[in-house]
Amino acid sequence: MSQVGDLFGAGKMFLPQVIKSARVMKKAVAYLIPFMEKEREEQFAKSGIIAEEKDRYVGTVVLATVKGDVHDIGKNIVGVVLGCNNFRVIDLGVMTPCEKILQTAIDERADIIGLSEIGRAHV
């Protein structure tokens, strides 16, 4: 995605290609997540550390695209980067009401709430 960003910034790639690239990346990461989780479990097993699920992560992040918006490319990229850096990511998707975001953050004891929106006042 870094190369896609560079090409887009240089005017050599256009928004439809960026969107398609982001969708491909999202599918690739969804495929890889079970392997990454298995590797994480194996590392804990090798270290002999017995930790509860919540203790195995750097922190918990709730991500959502706010109600009134369906644009999620940036949110998805952030989620992938955080997940690869050992954060527990709870992605609430798009068009998420404020109440659901706040309640999930409380219920999951989130350390961070990340909101995405395209630039209009929705919240």
PDB file of C-alpha atoms in Angstrom:
ATOM      1  CA  MET A   1       0.000   0.000   0.000  1.00  0.00           C
ATOM      2  CA  SER A   2       2.968   2.281   0.505  1.00  0.00           C
ATOM      3  CA  GLN A   3       3.849   1.979  -3.166  1.00  0.00           C
ATOM      4  CA  VAL A   4       0.207   2.576  -4.107  1.00  0.00           C
ATOM      5  CA  GLY A   5       0.265   5.761  -2.011  1.00  0.00           C
ATOM      6  CA  ASP A   6       3.443   6.920  -3.712  1.00  0.00           C
ATOM      7  CA  LEU A   7       1.980   6.280  -7.168  1.00  0.00           C
ATOM      8  CA  PHE A   8      -1.252   8.048  -6.241  1.00  0.00           C
ATOM      9  CA  GLY A   9       0.693  11.023  -4.879  1.00  0.00           C
ATOM     10  CA  ALA A  10       2.703  11.213  -8.095  1.00  0.00           C
ATOM     11  CA  GLY A  11      -0.458  11.171 -10.216  1.00  0.00           C
ATOM     12  CA  LYS A  12       0.452   7.802 -11.753  1.00  0.00           C
ATOM     13  CA  MET A  13      -2.418   5.954 -10.086  1.00  0.00           C
ATOM     14  CA  PHE A  14      -5.981   7.129  -9.679  1.00  0.00           C
ATOM     15  CA  LEU A  15      -8.616   6.663  -6.992  1.00  0.00           C
ATOM     16  CA  PRO A  16     -10.338   3.611  -8.567  1.00  0.00           C
ATOM     17  CA  GLN A  17      -6.995   1.753  -8.602  1.00  0.00           C
ATOM     18  CA  VAL A  18      -6.271   2.825  -5.021  1.00  0.00           C
ATOM     19  CA  ILE A  19      -9.667   1.520  -3.902  1.00  0.00           C
ATOM     20  CA  LYS A  20      -9.148  -1.770  -5.735  1.00  0.00           C
ATOM     21  CA  SER A  21      -5.670  -2.121  -4.201  1.00  0.00           C
ATOM     22  CA  ALA A  22      -7.076  -1.511  -0.721  1.00  0.00           C
ATOM     23  CA  ARG A  23      -9.772  -4.146  -1.257  1.00  0.00           C
ATOM     24  CA  VAL A  24      -7.180  -6.672  -2.420  1.00  0.00           C
ATOM     25  CA  MET A  25      -5.020  -5.881   0.603  1.00  0.00           C
ATOM     26  CA  LYS A  26      -8.012  -6.308   2.916  1.00  0.00           C
ATOM     27  CA  LYS A  27      -8.751  -9.759   1.466  1.00  0.00           C
ATOM     28  CA  ALA A  28      -5.090 -10.776   1.673  1.00  0.00           C
ATOM     29  CA  VAL A  29      -4.861  -9.707   5.305  1.00  0.00           C
ATOM     30  CA  ALA A  30      -8.109 -11.533   6.148  1.00  0.00           C
ATOM     31  CA  TYR A  31      -6.507 -14.675   4.720  1.00  0.00           C
ATOM     32  CA  LEU A  32      -3.290 -14.132   6.709  1.00  0.00           C
ATOM     33  CA  ILE A  33      -4.859 -13.325  10.094  1.00  0.00           C
ATOM     34  CA  PRO A  34      -5.371 -16.972  11.157  1.00  0.00           C
ATOM     35  CA  PHE A  35      -1.703 -17.688  10.408  1.00  0.00           C
ATOM     36  CA  MET A  36      -0.590 -14.616  12.363  1.00  0.00           C
ATOM     37  CA  GLU A  37      -2.784 -15.644  15.303  1.00  0.00           C
ATOM     38  CA  LYS A  38      -1.369 -19.175  15.223  1.00  0.00           C
ATOM     39  CA  GLU A  39       2.189 -17.795  15.196  1.00  0.00           C
ATOM     40  CA  ARG A  40       1.362 -15.540  18.155  1.00  0.00           C
ATOM     41  CA  GLU A  41      -0.022 -18.526  20.104  1.00  0.00           C
ATOM     42  CA  GLU A  42       3.089 -20.590  19.302  1.00  0.00           C
ATOM     43  CA  GLN A  43       5.346 -17.791  20.550  1.00  0.00           C
ATOM     44  CA  PHE A  44       3.458 -17.666  23.837  1.00  0.00           C
ATOM     45  CA  ALA A  45       3.632 -21.445  24.149  1.00  0.00           C
ATOM     46  CA  LYS A  46       7.408 -21.441  23.528  1.00  0.00           C
ATOM     47  CA  SER A  47       7.979 -18.718  26.087  1.00  0.00           C
ATOM     48  CA  GLY A  48       6.041 -20.633  28.722  1.00  0.00           C
ATOM     49  CA  ILE A  49       4.040 -17.536  29.548  1.00  0.00           C
ATOM     50  CA  ILE A  50       0.459 -18.242  30.501  1.00  0.00           C
ATOM     51  CA  ALA A  51      -1.511 -15.104  29.876  1.00  0.00           C
ATOM     52  CA  GLU A  52      -5.153 -14.308  29.556  1.00  0.00           C
ATOM     53  CA  GLU A  53      -6.378 -13.300  26.103  1.00  0.00           C
ATOM     54  CA  LYS A  54      -6.417  -9.579  26.923  1.00  0.00           C
ATOM     55  CA  ASP A  55      -2.869  -9.697  28.287  1.00  0.00           C
ATOM     56  CA  ARG A  56      -1.460 -10.972  24.999  1.00  0.00           C
ATOM     57  CA  TYR A  57      -1.877  -7.636  23.264  1.00  0.00           C
ATOM     58  CA  VAL A  58      -0.270  -4.208  23.571  1.00  0.00           C
ATOM     59  CA  GLY A  59      -3.738  -2.700  23.871  1.00  0.00           C
ATOM     60  CA  THR A  60      -7.291  -2.801  22.569  1.00  0.00           C
ATOM     61  CA  VAL A  61      -8.496  -0.502  19.809  1.00  0.00           C
ATOM     62  CA  VAL A  62     -12.087   0.008  18.696  1.00  0.00           C
ATOM     63  CA  LEU A  63     -12.294   1.219  15.091  1.00  0.00           C
ATOM     64  CA  ALA A  64     -15.407   2.413  13.286  1.00  0.00           C
ATOM     65  CA  THR A  65     -16.578   4.530  10.408  1.00  0.00           C
ATOM     66  CA  VAL A  66     -19.149   6.916  11.853  1.00  0.00           C
ATOM     67  CA  LYS A  67     -22.862   6.861  11.100  1.00  0.00           C
ATOM     68  CA  GLY A  68     -23.539   8.609   7.808  1.00  0.00           C
ATOM     69  CA  ASP A  69     -20.312   7.453   6.150  1.00  0.00           C
ATOM     70  CA  VAL A  70     -19.353   4.295   4.274  1.00  0.00           C
ATOM     71  CA  HIS A  71     -15.741   5.133   3.425  1.00  0.00           C
ATOM     72  CA  ASP A  72     -13.447   2.712   5.232  1.00  0.00           C
ATOM     73  CA  ILE A  73     -10.198   2.399   3.285  1.00  0.00           C
ATOM     74  CA  GLY A  74      -8.146   4.420   5.762  1.00  0.00           C
ATOM     75  CA  LYS A  75      -9.752   2.683   8.753  1.00  0.00           C
ATOM     76  CA  ASN A  76      -8.977  -0.703   7.264  1.00  0.00           C
ATOM     77  CA  ILE A  77      -5.345   0.202   6.657  1.00  0.00           C
ATOM     78  CA  VAL A  78      -4.982   1.474  10.227  1.00  0.00           C
ATOM     79  CA  GLY A  79      -6.589  -1.728  11.521  1.00  0.00           C
ATOM     80  CA  VAL A  80      -4.145  -3.899   9.606  1.00  0.00           C
ATOM     81  CA  VAL A  81      -1.132  -1.915  10.810  1.00  0.00           C
ATOM     82  CA  LEU A  82      -2.307  -2.016  14.431  1.00  0.00           C
ATOM     83  CA  GLY A  83      -3.077  -5.733  14.225  1.00  0.00           C
ATOM     84  CA  CYS A  84       0.380  -6.445  12.846  1.00  0.00           C
ATOM     85  CA  ASN A  85       1.817  -4.505  15.794  1.00  0.00           C
ATOM     86  CA  ASN A  86       0.112  -6.716  18.367  1.00  0.00           C
ATOM     87  CA  PHE A  87      -2.963  -4.612  19.112  1.00  0.00           C
ATOM     88  CA  ARG A  88      -6.344  -6.246  19.567  1.00  0.00           C
ATOM     89  CA  VAL A  89      -8.502  -4.551  16.932  1.00  0.00           C
ATOM     90  CA  ILE A  90     -12.278  -4.512  17.170  1.00  0.00           C
ATOM     91  CA  ASP A  91     -13.619  -3.206  13.854  1.00  0.00           C
ATOM     92  CA  LEU A  92     -17.255  -2.135  14.026  1.00  0.00           C
ATOM     93  CA  GLY A  93     -17.483  -1.503  10.284  1.00  0.00           C
ATOM     94  CA  VAL A  94     -19.221   1.410   8.579  1.00  0.00           C
ATOM     95  CA  MET A  95     -22.277   3.517   9.425  1.00  0.00           C
ATOM     96  CA  THR A  96     -21.703   2.866  13.131  1.00  0.00           C
ATOM     97  CA  PRO A  97     -23.851   4.836  15.589  1.00  0.00           C
ATOM     98  CA  CYS A  98     -22.042   6.736  18.337  1.00  0.00           C
ATOM     99  CA  GLU A  99     -23.808   4.767  21.064  1.00  0.00           C
ATOM    100  CA  LYS A 100     -22.518   1.448  19.686  1.00  0.00           C
ATOM    101  CA  ILE A 101     -18.958   2.779  19.475  1.00  0.00           C
ATOM    102  CA  LEU A 102     -19.005   4.036  23.058  1.00  0.00           C
ATOM    103  CA  GLN A 103     -20.684   0.923  24.468  1.00  0.00           C
ATOM    104  CA  THR A 104     -18.230  -1.385  22.704  1.00  0.00           C
ATOM    105  CA  ALA A 105     -15.300   0.667  24.002  1.00  0.00           C
ATOM    106  CA  ILE A 106     -16.657   0.389  27.543  1.00  0.00           C
ATOM    107  CA  ASP A 107     -17.512  -3.325  27.273  1.00  0.00           C
ATOM    108  CA  GLU A 108     -14.139  -4.234  25.747  1.00  0.00           C
ATOM    109  CA  ARG A 109     -12.167  -1.861  28.002  1.00  0.00           C
ATOM    110  CA  ALA A 110     -10.625  -0.232  24.937  1.00  0.00           C
ATOM    111  CA  ASP A 111      -7.452   1.796  25.265  1.00  0.00           C
ATOM    112  CA  ILE A 112      -8.084   3.677  22.025  1.00  0.00           C
ATOM    113  CA  ILE A 113     -11.101   4.579  19.881  1.00  0.00           C
ATOM    114  CA  GLY A 114     -10.341   5.278  16.221  1.00  0.00           C
ATOM    115  CA  LEU A 115     -13.005   6.964  14.116  1.00  0.00           C
ATOM    116  CA  SER A 116     -13.111   7.390  10.381  1.00  0.00           C
ATOM    117  CA  GLU A 117     -15.170   9.784   8.304  1.00  0.00           C
ATOM    118  CA  ILE A 118     -14.666  11.497   4.998  1.00  0.00           C
ATOM    119  CA  GLY A 119     -14.751  15.073   6.230  1.00  0.00           C
ATOM    120  CA  ARG A 120     -18.319  16.022   6.902  1.00  0.00           C
ATOM    121  CA  ALA A 121     -19.661  16.697  10.394  1.00  0.00           C
ATOM    122  CA  HIS A 122     -21.351  13.403  11.362  1.00  0.00           C
ATOM    123  CA  VAL A 123     -20.409  12.985  14.981  1.00  0.00           C
TER     124      VAL A 123
END
